[in-house]
C-alpha atoms as an extended CHARMM CRD file, in Angstrom:
* protein
*
       195  EXT
         1         1  UNK       CA             87.1760000000       97.5520000000       86.2470000000  PROA      1               0.0000000000
         2         2  UNK       CA             85.7760000000       97.1800000000       89.6720000000  PROA      2               0.0000000000
         3         3  UNK       CA             82.7300000000       98.6910000000       91.3090000000  PROA      3               0.0000000000
         4         4  UNK       CA             82.7620000000       98.8490000000       95.0730000000  PROA      4               0.0000000000
         5         5  UNK       CA             79.6990000000       97.8830000000       97.0850000000  PROA      5               0.0000000000
         6         6  UNK       CA             78.2800000000      100.1360000000       99.8030000000  PROA      6               0.0000000000
         7         7  UNK       CA             79.7860000000       97.7760000000      102.3970000000  PROA      7               0.0000000000
         8         8  UNK       CA             83.2530000000       98.2440000000      100.8810000000  PROA      8               0.0000000000
         9         9  UNK       CA             82.7870000000      102.0180000000      100.8490000000  PROA      9               0.0000000000
        10        10  UNK       CA             81.6760000000      101.9270000000      104.4900000000  PROA      10              0.0000000000
        11        11  UNK       CA             84.7950000000       99.8800000000      105.1770000000  PROA      11              0.0000000000
        12        12  UNK       CA             86.8710000000      102.6470000000      103.5520000000  PROA      12              0.0000000000
        13        13  UNK       CA             85.3420000000      105.2300000000      105.8940000000  PROA      13              0.0000000000
        14        14  UNK       CA             85.9010000000      102.9310000000      108.8670000000  PROA      14              0.0000000000
        15        15  UNK       CA             89.5540000000      102.4270000000      107.8970000000  PROA      15              0.0000000000
        16        16  UNK       CA             90.0110000000      106.1930000000      107.5560000000  PROA      16              0.0000000000
        17        17  UNK       CA             88.5210000000      106.7690000000      111.0040000000  PROA      17              0.0000000000
        18        18  UNK       CA             90.7490000000      104.0530000000      112.4570000000  PROA      18              0.0000000000
        19        19  UNK       CA             93.7720000000      105.7360000000      110.8850000000  PROA      19              0.0000000000
        20        20  UNK       CA             92.7060000000      109.0690000000      112.4040000000  PROA      20              0.0000000000
        21        21  UNK       CA             92.6870000000      107.2980000000      115.7760000000  PROA      21              0.0000000000
        22        22  UNK       CA             96.2860000000      106.1620000000      115.3000000000  PROA      22              0.0000000000
        23        23  UNK       CA             95.8320000000      102.7290000000      113.6860000000  PROA      23              0.0000000000
        24        24  UNK       CA             98.7460000000      102.3970000000      111.2240000000  PROA      24              0.0000000000
        25        25  UNK       CA             97.4780000000       99.0160000000      109.9580000000  PROA      25              0.0000000000
        26        26  UNK       CA             94.2500000000      100.7030000000      108.8490000000  PROA      26              0.0000000000
        27        27  UNK       CA             96.3010000000      103.1960000000      106.8370000000  PROA      27              0.0000000000
        28        28  UNK       CA             98.1590000000      100.3750000000      105.0920000000  PROA      28              0.0000000000
        29        29  UNK       CA             94.9060000000       98.5860000000      104.2490000000  PROA      29              0.0000000000
        30        30  UNK       CA             93.2390000000      101.7320000000      102.9100000000  PROA      30              0.0000000000
        31        31  UNK       CA             96.3420000000      102.5790000000      100.9020000000  PROA      31              0.0000000000
        32        32  UNK       CA             96.3780000000       99.0920000000       99.3780000000  PROA      32              0.0000000000
        33        33  UNK       CA             92.7130000000       99.4890000000       98.4010000000  PROA      33              0.0000000000
        34        34  UNK       CA             92.8500000000      103.0100000000       96.9670000000  PROA      34              0.0000000000
        35        35  UNK       CA             96.2950000000      103.6560000000       95.4980000000  PROA      35              0.0000000000
        36        36  UNK       CA             96.1980000000      101.1330000000       92.6110000000  PROA      36              0.0000000000
        37        37  UNK       CA             92.8460000000      102.5200000000       91.4430000000  PROA      37              0.0000000000
        38        38  UNK       CA             93.7080000000      106.2050000000       91.7190000000  PROA      38              0.0000000000
        39        39  UNK       CA             97.1740000000      105.6760000000       90.2360000000  PROA      39              0.0000000000
        40        40  UNK       CA             95.6180000000      103.8170000000       87.3040000000  PROA      40              0.0000000000
        41        41  UNK       CA             93.1030000000      106.6020000000       86.7840000000  PROA      41              0.0000000000
        42        42  UNK       CA             95.7900000000      109.3010000000       86.8960000000  PROA      42              0.0000000000
        43        43  UNK       CA             97.9980000000      107.3020000000       84.5040000000  PROA      43              0.0000000000
        44        44  UNK       CA             95.1830000000      106.9680000000       81.9790000000  PROA      44              0.0000000000
        45        45  UNK       CA             94.3170000000      110.6690000000       82.2160000000  PROA      45              0.0000000000
        46        46  UNK       CA             97.8800000000      112.0110000000       82.2240000000  PROA      46              0.0000000000
        47        47  UNK       CA             99.6720000000      109.3620000000       80.1800000000  PROA      47              0.0000000000
        48        48  UNK       CA            102.7860000000      109.7620000000       82.3410000000  PROA      48              0.0000000000
        49        49  UNK       CA            103.7470000000      107.2280000000       85.0160000000  PROA      49              0.0000000000
        50        50  UNK       CA            105.8330000000      109.6200000000       87.1500000000  PROA      50              0.0000000000
        51        51  UNK       CA            103.1280000000      112.2780000000       87.1400000000  PROA      51              0.0000000000
        52        52  UNK       CA            100.4890000000      109.6480000000       87.9760000000  PROA      52              0.0000000000
        53        53  UNK       CA            102.5740000000      108.4730000000       90.9400000000  PROA      53              0.0000000000
        54        54  UNK       CA            102.9090000000      112.0720000000       92.1490000000  PROA      54              0.0000000000
        55        55  UNK       CA             99.1550000000      112.6320000000       91.8320000000  PROA      55              0.0000000000
        56        56  UNK       CA             98.2970000000      109.4190000000       93.6920000000  PROA      56              0.0000000000
        57        57  UNK       CA            100.7620000000      110.2820000000       96.4580000000  PROA      57              0.0000000000
        58        58  UNK       CA             99.4300000000      113.8410000000       96.7980000000  PROA      58              0.0000000000
        59        59  UNK       CA             95.8240000000      112.5990000000       96.8650000000  PROA      59              0.0000000000
        60        60  UNK       CA             96.6240000000      110.1550000000       99.6610000000  PROA      60              0.0000000000
        61        61  UNK       CA             98.4850000000      112.8450000000      101.6360000000  PROA      61              0.0000000000
        62        62  UNK       CA             95.4250000000      115.0590000000      101.3830000000  PROA      62              0.0000000000
        63        63  UNK       CA             93.2340000000      112.1810000000      102.5270000000  PROA      63              0.0000000000
        64        64  UNK       CA             95.4670000000      111.5570000000      105.5560000000  PROA      64              0.0000000000
        65        65  UNK       CA             95.3060000000      115.2720000000      106.4360000000  PROA      65              0.0000000000
        66        66  UNK       CA             91.5110000000      115.1800000000      106.0960000000  PROA      66              0.0000000000
        67        67  UNK       CA             91.1290000000      112.0370000000      108.2430000000  PROA      67              0.0000000000
        68        68  UNK       CA             90.7010000000      113.7290000000      111.6560000000  PROA      68              0.0000000000
        69        69  UNK       CA             87.8490000000      115.8860000000      110.3250000000  PROA      69              0.0000000000
        70        70  UNK       CA             86.2100000000      113.1330000000      108.2330000000  PROA      70              0.0000000000
        71        71  UNK       CA             82.4660000000      112.8920000000      108.7750000000  PROA      71              0.0000000000
        72        72  UNK       CA             81.2570000000      109.4750000000      107.6690000000  PROA      72              0.0000000000
        73        73  UNK       CA             78.0730000000      109.5220000000      105.6270000000  PROA      73              0.0000000000
        74        74  UNK       CA             78.6160000000      112.9730000000      104.0860000000  PROA      74              0.0000000000
        75        75  UNK       CA             80.8060000000      111.7210000000      101.2530000000  PROA      75              0.0000000000
        76        76  UNK       CA             82.2670000000      108.4080000000      100.1850000000  PROA      76              0.0000000000
        77        77  UNK       CA             86.0080000000      108.1160000000      100.6640000000  PROA      77              0.0000000000
        78        78  UNK       CA             86.4300000000      106.8580000000       97.0910000000  PROA      78              0.0000000000
        79        79  UNK       CA             84.3870000000      109.7170000000       95.6330000000  PROA      79              0.0000000000
        80        80  UNK       CA             86.3380000000      112.2670000000       97.6640000000  PROA      80              0.0000000000
        81        81  UNK       CA             89.7390000000      110.8870000000       96.6800000000  PROA      81              0.0000000000
        82        82  UNK       CA             88.7520000000      110.5260000000       93.0030000000  PROA      82              0.0000000000
        83        83  UNK       CA             87.6650000000      114.1630000000       92.9930000000  PROA      83              0.0000000000
        84        84  UNK       CA             91.0470000000      115.1760000000       94.4290000000  PROA      84              0.0000000000
        85        85  UNK       CA             92.7780000000      113.0730000000       91.7510000000  PROA      85              0.0000000000
        86        86  UNK       CA             90.6150000000      114.6020000000       89.0150000000  PROA      86              0.0000000000
        87        87  UNK       CA             91.4710000000      118.1160000000       90.2170000000  PROA      87              0.0000000000
        88        88  UNK       CA             95.1860000000      117.3270000000       90.4740000000  PROA      88              0.0000000000
        89        89  UNK       CA             95.1530000000      115.8460000000       86.9610000000  PROA      89              0.0000000000
        90        90  UNK       CA             93.3320000000      118.8930000000       85.6050000000  PROA      90              0.0000000000
        91        91  UNK       CA             95.9090000000      121.1830000000       87.2200000000  PROA      91              0.0000000000
        92        92  UNK       CA             98.7860000000      119.2270000000       85.6780000000  PROA      92              0.0000000000
        93        93  UNK       CA             97.1340000000      119.1510000000       82.2560000000  PROA      93              0.0000000000
        94        94  UNK       CA             96.6280000000      122.9240000000       82.3820000000  PROA      94              0.0000000000
        95        95  UNK       CA            100.2640000000      123.4810000000       83.3360000000  PROA      95              0.0000000000
        96        96  UNK       CA            101.3320000000      121.1600000000       80.5770000000  PROA      96              0.0000000000
        97        97  UNK       CA             99.3530000000      123.1360000000       78.0030000000  PROA      97              0.0000000000
        98        98  UNK       CA             98.3500000000      121.5590000000       74.7470000000  PROA      98              0.0000000000
        99        99  UNK       CA            101.3710000000      119.2240000000       74.6610000000  PROA      99              0.0000000000
       100       100  UNK       CA            100.8370000000      115.5470000000       73.9580000000  PROA      100             0.0000000000
       101       101  UNK       CA            100.9280000000      112.9800000000       76.7240000000  PROA      101             0.0000000000
       102       102  UNK       CA            104.0810000000      110.8420000000       77.0630000000  PROA      102             0.0000000000
       103       103  UNK       CA            102.9700000000      107.5310000000       75.6330000000  PROA      103             0.0000000000
       104       104  UNK       CA            106.2770000000      105.7610000000       76.2250000000  PROA      104             0.0000000000
       105       105  UNK       CA            105.3580000000      105.3670000000       79.9010000000  PROA      105             0.0000000000
       106       106  UNK       CA            102.1020000000      103.4480000000       79.3040000000  PROA      106             0.0000000000
       107       107  UNK       CA            102.4880000000      100.0570000000       80.9290000000  PROA      107             0.0000000000
       108       108  UNK       CA            102.1620000000       96.8580000000       78.9800000000  PROA      108             0.0000000000
       109       109  UNK       CA             99.8560000000       94.1760000000       80.3510000000  PROA      109             0.0000000000
       110       110  UNK       CA            101.3000000000       92.3570000000       83.3750000000  PROA      110             0.0000000000
       111       111  UNK       CA            100.0830000000       88.9070000000       82.2490000000  PROA      111             0.0000000000
       112       112  UNK       CA            103.1570000000       86.9080000000       81.1350000000  PROA      112             0.0000000000
       113       113  UNK       CA            101.2410000000       84.1400000000       79.3050000000  PROA      113             0.0000000000
       114       114  UNK       CA            100.5550000000       85.7640000000       75.8950000000  PROA      114             0.0000000000
       115       115  UNK       CA            103.0840000000       85.2500000000       73.1440000000  PROA      115             0.0000000000
       116       116  UNK       CA            105.3360000000       87.9720000000       71.7530000000  PROA      116             0.0000000000
       117       117  UNK       CA            102.9520000000       88.8120000000       68.9050000000  PROA      117             0.0000000000
       118       118  UNK       CA            100.0130000000       89.1100000000       71.2850000000  PROA      118             0.0000000000
       119       119  UNK       CA            102.0650000000       91.3000000000       73.6000000000  PROA      119             0.0000000000
       120       120  UNK       CA            103.0490000000       93.6040000000       70.7660000000  PROA      120             0.0000000000
       121       121  UNK       CA             99.4810000000       93.8230000000       69.5400000000  PROA      121             0.0000000000
       122       122  UNK       CA             98.1780000000       94.5650000000       73.0290000000  PROA      122             0.0000000000
       123       123  UNK       CA            100.8320000000       97.2690000000       73.4850000000  PROA      123             0.0000000000
       124       124  UNK       CA             99.8050000000       98.8210000000       70.1730000000  PROA      124             0.0000000000
       125       125  UNK       CA             96.1780000000       98.8130000000       71.3240000000  PROA      125             0.0000000000
       126       126  UNK       CA             97.0800000000      100.4370000000       74.6470000000  PROA      126             0.0000000000
       127       127  UNK       CA             99.1710000000      103.0630000000       72.8400000000  PROA      127             0.0000000000
       128       128  UNK       CA             96.3930000000      103.7580000000       70.3450000000  PROA      128             0.0000000000
       129       129  UNK       CA             93.8340000000      104.1130000000       73.1420000000  PROA      129             0.0000000000
       130       130  UNK       CA             96.1520000000      106.3600000000       75.1610000000  PROA      130             0.0000000000
       131       131  UNK       CA             96.7950000000      108.5600000000       72.0990000000  PROA      131             0.0000000000
       132       132  UNK       CA             93.0630000000      108.7710000000       71.3900000000  PROA      132             0.0000000000
       133       133  UNK       CA             92.3380000000      109.5800000000       75.0570000000  PROA      133             0.0000000000
       134       134  UNK       CA             95.0460000000      112.2560000000       75.0380000000  PROA      134             0.0000000000
       135       135  UNK       CA             93.3460000000      113.9780000000       72.1030000000  PROA      135             0.0000000000
       136       136  UNK       CA             90.0680000000      114.4160000000       73.9970000000  PROA      136             0.0000000000
       137       137  UNK       CA             89.3310000000      117.6150000000       75.8940000000  PROA      137             0.0000000000
       138       138  UNK       CA             90.2950000000      117.2520000000       79.5750000000  PROA      138             0.0000000000
       139       139  UNK       CA             86.7650000000      116.9250000000       80.9890000000  PROA      139             0.0000000000
       140       140  UNK       CA             85.7050000000      114.4120000000       78.3250000000  PROA      140             0.0000000000
       141       141  UNK       CA             88.8350000000      112.3700000000       78.9750000000  PROA      141             0.0000000000
       142       142  UNK       CA             88.1940000000      112.2700000000       82.7270000000  PROA      142             0.0000000000
       143       143  UNK       CA             84.5130000000      111.3750000000       82.2630000000  PROA      143             0.0000000000
       144       144  UNK       CA             85.3150000000      108.5890000000       79.7650000000  PROA      144             0.0000000000
       145       145  UNK       CA             88.0880000000      107.1240000000       81.9310000000  PROA      145             0.0000000000
       146       146  UNK       CA             85.9550000000      107.2220000000       85.0910000000  PROA      146             0.0000000000
       147       147  UNK       CA             82.9590000000      105.6380000000       83.3410000000  PROA      147             0.0000000000
       148       148  UNK       CA             84.3810000000      103.1710000000       80.8570000000  PROA      148             0.0000000000
       149       149  UNK       CA             87.7410000000      102.2500000000       82.3410000000  PROA      149             0.0000000000
       150       150  UNK       CA             87.2610000000      102.7100000000       86.0960000000  PROA      150             0.0000000000
       151       151  UNK       CA             83.6080000000      101.5480000000       85.9050000000  PROA      151             0.0000000000
       152       152  UNK       CA             82.0780000000      104.3230000000       87.9880000000  PROA      152             0.0000000000
       153       153  UNK       CA             78.3700000000      105.1520000000       87.7370000000  PROA      153             0.0000000000
       154       154  UNK       CA             77.2830000000      108.4930000000       86.2500000000  PROA      154             0.0000000000
       155       155  UNK       CA             76.0290000000      109.9660000000       89.5720000000  PROA      155             0.0000000000
       156       156  UNK       CA             79.3760000000      109.2090000000       91.2160000000  PROA      156             0.0000000000
       157       157  UNK       CA             81.2540000000      110.6960000000       88.2560000000  PROA      157             0.0000000000
       158       158  UNK       CA             79.0820000000      113.8040000000       88.5180000000  PROA      158             0.0000000000
       159       159  UNK       CA             80.1160000000      114.1120000000       92.1530000000  PROA      159             0.0000000000
       160       160  UNK       CA             83.8000000000      113.5890000000       91.3560000000  PROA      160             0.0000000000
       161       161  UNK       CA             83.8160000000      116.1660000000       88.5540000000  PROA      161             0.0000000000
       162       162  UNK       CA             81.4270000000      118.5920000000       90.2630000000  PROA      162             0.0000000000
       163       163  UNK       CA             78.9120000000      118.6100000000       87.3940000000  PROA      163             0.0000000000
       164       164  UNK       CA             75.3970000000      117.3010000000       86.7570000000  PROA      164             0.0000000000
       165       165  UNK       CA             74.5650000000      113.7620000000       85.6690000000  PROA      165             0.0000000000
       166       166  UNK       CA             73.3050000000      115.0610000000       82.3060000000  PROA      166             0.0000000000
       167       167  UNK       CA             76.6600000000      116.7570000000       81.7240000000  PROA      167             0.0000000000
       168       168  UNK       CA             78.4250000000      113.4600000000       82.5280000000  PROA      168             0.0000000000
       169       169  UNK       CA             76.2120000000      111.6370000000       80.0290000000  PROA      169             0.0000000000
       170       170  UNK       CA             76.9700000000      114.2540000000       77.3890000000  PROA      170             0.0000000000
       171       171  UNK       CA             80.7180000000      114.2000000000       78.0640000000  PROA      171             0.0000000000
       172       172  UNK       CA             80.9360000000      110.4040000000       77.9470000000  PROA      172             0.0000000000
       173       173  UNK       CA             78.7900000000      110.1590000000       74.8020000000  PROA      173             0.0000000000
       174       174  UNK       CA             80.8450000000      112.7790000000       72.9450000000  PROA      174             0.0000000000
       175       175  UNK       CA             84.0710000000      111.2030000000       74.2000000000  PROA      175             0.0000000000
       176       176  UNK       CA             83.0450000000      107.7200000000       73.0800000000  PROA      176             0.0000000000
       177       177  UNK       CA             82.0770000000      109.0060000000       69.6270000000  PROA      177             0.0000000000
       178       178  UNK       CA             85.3990000000      110.8230000000       69.2720000000  PROA      178             0.0000000000
       179       179  UNK       CA             87.3610000000      107.7320000000       70.3930000000  PROA      179             0.0000000000
       180       180  UNK       CA             85.4170000000      105.4770000000       68.0220000000  PROA      180             0.0000000000
       181       181  UNK       CA             86.0640000000      107.8420000000       65.1090000000  PROA      181             0.0000000000
       182       182  UNK       CA             89.7810000000      108.0180000000       65.8540000000  PROA      182             0.0000000000
       183       183  UNK       CA             90.2590000000      104.2970000000       66.4590000000  PROA      183             0.0000000000
       184       184  UNK       CA             88.0700000000      103.0140000000       63.5870000000  PROA      184             0.0000000000
       185       185  UNK       CA             90.7320000000      103.8800000000       61.0240000000  PROA      185             0.0000000000
       186       186  UNK       CA             93.2040000000      101.6940000000       62.9560000000  PROA      186             0.0000000000
       187       187  UNK       CA             90.8800000000       98.7090000000       63.4000000000  PROA      187             0.0000000000
       188       188  UNK       CA             92.7470000000       96.3920000000       61.0000000000  PROA      188             0.0000000000
       189       189  UNK       CA             96.2030000000       97.5360000000       62.1010000000  PROA      189             0.0000000000
       190       190  UNK       CA             95.3130000000       96.8410000000       65.7320000000  PROA      190             0.0000000000
       191       191  UNK       CA             94.1550000000       93.2880000000       64.9110000000  PROA      191             0.0000000000
       192       192  UNK       CA             90.4050000000       93.7830000000       65.3010000000  PROA      192             0.0000000000
       193       193  UNK       CA             89.4900000000       92.6220000000       61.8000000000  PROA      193             0.0000000000
       194       194  UNK       CA             88.5870000000       89.1180000000       63.0200000000  PROA      194             0.0000000000
       195       195  UNK       CA             87.0840000000       90.0440000000       66.3800000000  PROA      195             0.0000000000
């Protein structure tokens, strides 16, 4: 989880303006800053790596198209792109219907140092969390992921989702309760008995 400072957000707007002026290096830098975060968010919401890649790519294409008209100070680049990602995820979830997310595509941790048992346990935890997230209503899932996984503040989440701060607080509280209820039965199986 990573929260960006105002200076970093201003740097995002500056990079976008430089791209609009023809600076390809600025585009590469902004892509390197934004794509891992928005791809990760889309993956957690959708549970499908290929769909998450498509969403991240589409969000960046929309950002590049918006660059010439971008008015710094009106919106943060990160907030704008997260809102696009949230909308794209919602569209895909609606098209998908009530079907379950593909959990086979959830990535295992990249850290090679844990042993095999630790890796298997961590994968089981990721799968359990992804299954529990997939069972939440779409808006709750997005609010929980933005707040508790991506580390965004409630006012920024409200902007991304186009709702009030109180609604964000309600969505995240209900989502957390639902996740806790679902995961509590698996506590021992997931290796949390001694933690």
